[in-house]
Amino acid sequence: MKSQLEELRRSAAERIAAAKGKSDLEAMRVAYLGKKGELTAILKQMGKLSAEERPVMGQLANEARAYIEQQITEHAEIFKQKEKEERLKLETIDVTMPGTLPRRGHKHPLTIVLDEVKDIFIGMGFQIASGPEVELDYYNFEALNIPEGHPARDTQDTFYITDKVLLRTQTSPMQIRYMEQHKPPIRILAPGRVYRSDAADATHSPLFHQIEGLVVDKGVTMGDLKACLETLAKGLFGEQTRIRLRPHHFPFTEPSCEVDVSCFRCGGKGCSMCKDEGWIEILGGGMVHPQVLRNGGVDPDEYSGFAFGIGLERIAMFRFHIDDLRLFYENDMRFLSQF
Ligand code: DAH
């Protein structure tokens, strides 16, 4: 039995030394020291020994157990150390390697242009206002001199929600809403989404953006409108830009005009950008109709005002030389990352 124990110690030490990992060690603990292990098998023979031999063998068996346990623990420690070294090696950072820059977010091209327009008007003392996109027929049409049956309704294909509720087709209802809530002097810019039931193509989208302007005060004239829009045009397209007002018709302004800027590519000589016109239309405007002032609770005998409406997409397309409106909404990173 003594030689069995010695052999056990020897073979255990050998196999533990050859173990490849923690799980090998665990398997050996079971094989040598477990309930069905080799040491237990040897101890079962104790009954056959004499009373003098038993304590001596018991002692040897305990020593063998302690020895094997110690061998396992020592090797487990070695594996732990190795693991740690490998982990540290993986975690090492080479500070001389070139870094990868995180990708920075940036503004959408429509936001860039809107912010520019806002800046220009805030510089002239305007405040920014906003209102509902789900609007009453009254604010979108009636109060702006567009009663039922008026031909102007046909030009704005409307998404109706009920008979009297719709998705606003223009930001002009903000004129009435703001005048109802505020006394003149009024100087606001009201940007926002508008909706028209148009099929999407390079120049149409069922959702787009307008920027409404409204100024109401004593003695406001068409000259003020012109100066204001000249400031906008120069701010957006450069100091050399000129503007021109062409007579037009809108139900809510009288007189009304469409406003062109001199082509910022050819300077007015004519090119493909301005379709050889030398001029590019950028917005509509005019003097607020006396009835519209009245509808907003403002006395037209005391006050006058001007208003204008800018198509944000149209301006952004010219500003960045984009020929398809749909690009603004598709969120294609190849397009967006250029701005
Ligand atoms: N609301 C007009 C449209 O959608 C644009 C417009 C024209 C707004 C003249 C105005 C204005 O305030 O005075 O076509």
Coordinates of C-alpha atoms in Angstrom, one line a residue, residues 35-165:
K35 CA -15.1 10.0 -4.0
K36 CA -14.5 7.5 -6.8
G37 CA -10.9 8.5 -7.2
E38 CA -7.7 6.6 -7.0
L39 CA -6.8 7.6 -3.4
T40 CA -10.2 6.6 -2.1
A41 CA -9.7 3.2 -3.9
I42 CA -6.4 2.7 -2.1
L43 CA -7.9 3.8 1.3
K44 CA -10.5 1.1 0.9
Q45 CA -7.8 -1.5 1.5
M46 CA -7.1 0.0 5.0
G47 CA -9.4 -2.6 6.6
K48 CA -7.0 -5.3 5.7
L49 CA -4.1 -3.7 7.6
S50 CA -3.1 -4.5 11.2
A51 CA -3.9 -2.1 14.0
E52 CA -0.2 -0.9 14.1
E53 CA 0.0 -0.4 10.3
R54 CA -3.3 1.6 10.0
P55 CA -2.2 4.9 11.6
V56 CA 1.1 4.9 9.7
M57 CA -0.7 4.3 6.4
G58 CA -3.4 6.8 7.3
Q59 CA -0.7 9.4 7.8
L60 CA 1.0 8.5 4.5
A61 CA -2.4 8.8 2.8
N62 CA -3.1 12.2 4.3
E63 CA 0.3 13.4 3.2
A64 CA -0.3 12.1 -0.4
R65 CA -3.6 14.0 -0.4
A66 CA -2.0 17.2 0.8
Y67 CA 0.8 16.8 -1.7
I68 CA -1.5 16.3 -4.7
E69 CA -3.8 19.2 -3.6
Q70 CA -0.8 21.4 -3.3
Q71 CA 0.5 20.4 -6.8
I72 CA -3.0 21.3 -8.2
T73 CA -3.1 24.6 -6.5
E74 CA 0.4 25.6 -7.6
H75 CA -0.4 24.8 -11.2
A76 CA -3.7 26.6 -11.1
E77 CA -1.9 29.6 -9.9
I78 CA 0.5 29.4 -12.8
F79 CA -2.4 29.2 -15.3
K80 CA -4.1 32.2 -13.6
Q81 CA -0.9 34.2 -14.0
K82 CA -0.5 33.2 -17.6
E83 CA -4.1 34.2 -18.3
K84 CA -3.6 37.6 -16.7
E85 CA -0.4 38.2 -18.8
E86 CA -2.3 37.4 -22.0
R87 CA -5.2 39.7 -21.0
L88 CA -2.8 42.5 -20.3
K89 CA -1.0 41.9 -23.6
L90 CA -4.4 42.3 -25.4
E91 CA -5.3 45.4 -23.5
T92 CA -2.0 47.1 -24.2
I93 CA -2.5 50.4 -26.1
D94 CA 0.1 51.4 -28.6
V95 CA 0.0 55.2 -28.2
T96 CA 2.1 55.7 -31.3
M97 CA -0.6 54.1 -33.6
P98 CA -2.6 56.6 -35.6
G99 CA -6.1 57.1 -34.1
T100 CA -9.5 56.6 -35.8
L101 CA -11.4 59.8 -35.6
P102 CA -15.0 59.4 -34.4
R103 CA -17.5 60.5 -37.2
R104 CA -18.9 63.9 -36.4
G105 CA -22.5 64.7 -36.9
H106 CA -23.5 67.8 -38.9
K107 CA -26.5 69.8 -39.9
H108 CA -28.9 68.7 -42.7
P109 CA -28.6 71.0 -45.7
L110 CA -32.1 72.3 -45.2
T111 CA -31.2 73.2 -41.6
I112 CA -28.1 75.0 -42.7
V113 CA -30.0 77.2 -45.1
L114 CA -32.9 77.7 -42.6
D115 CA -30.4 78.8 -39.9
E116 CA -28.8 81.3 -42.3
V117 CA -32.2 82.8 -43.2
K118 CA -33.1 82.9 -39.5
D119 CA -29.8 84.7 -38.7
I120 CA -30.4 87.3 -41.4
F121 CA -33.9 88.1 -40.1
I122 CA -33.0 88.0 -36.4
G123 CA -30.3 90.5 -37.3
M124 CA -33.2 92.8 -38.5
G125 CA -35.1 92.4 -35.2
F126 CA -37.5 89.5 -36.3
Q127 CA -38.7 86.9 -33.8
I128 CA -39.2 83.3 -34.7
A129 CA -42.8 81.9 -34.4
S130 CA -44.3 78.5 -35.0
G131 CA -47.8 77.0 -35.2
P132 CA -49.7 73.9 -35.9
E133 CA -49.3 71.7 -39.0
V134 CA -52.8 70.3 -38.6
E135 CA -54.7 73.5 -39.2
L136 CA -58.2 74.7 -39.5
D137 CA -59.6 75.5 -43.0
Y138 CA -60.4 78.9 -41.5
Y139 CA -56.7 79.9 -40.9
N140 CA -55.3 78.1 -43.9
F141 CA -57.8 79.6 -46.4
E142 CA -60.8 81.6 -45.2
A143 CA -59.0 84.2 -43.1
L144 CA -56.5 84.7 -45.9
N145 CA -59.2 85.7 -48.4
I146 CA -59.5 82.3 -50.0
P147 CA -63.1 81.4 -49.4
E148 CA -64.6 78.1 -50.6
G149 CA -64.8 77.9 -54.3
H150 CA -61.9 80.3 -54.8
P151 CA -59.6 79.3 -57.6
A152 CA -56.5 79.5 -55.4
R153 CA -57.7 76.5 -53.5
D154 CA -57.3 74.4 -56.7
T155 CA -53.6 75.3 -56.9
Q156 CA -52.9 73.9 -53.5
D157 CA -54.0 70.3 -53.5
T158 CA -55.0 69.9 -49.9
F159 CA -54.8 66.9 -47.6
Y160 CA -58.1 67.2 -45.7
I161 CA -58.6 65.5 -42.4
T162 CA -62.2 66.5 -42.0
D163 CA -64.3 69.2 -43.8
K164 CA -62.9 71.9 -41.6
V165 CA -59.5 70.4 -40.6

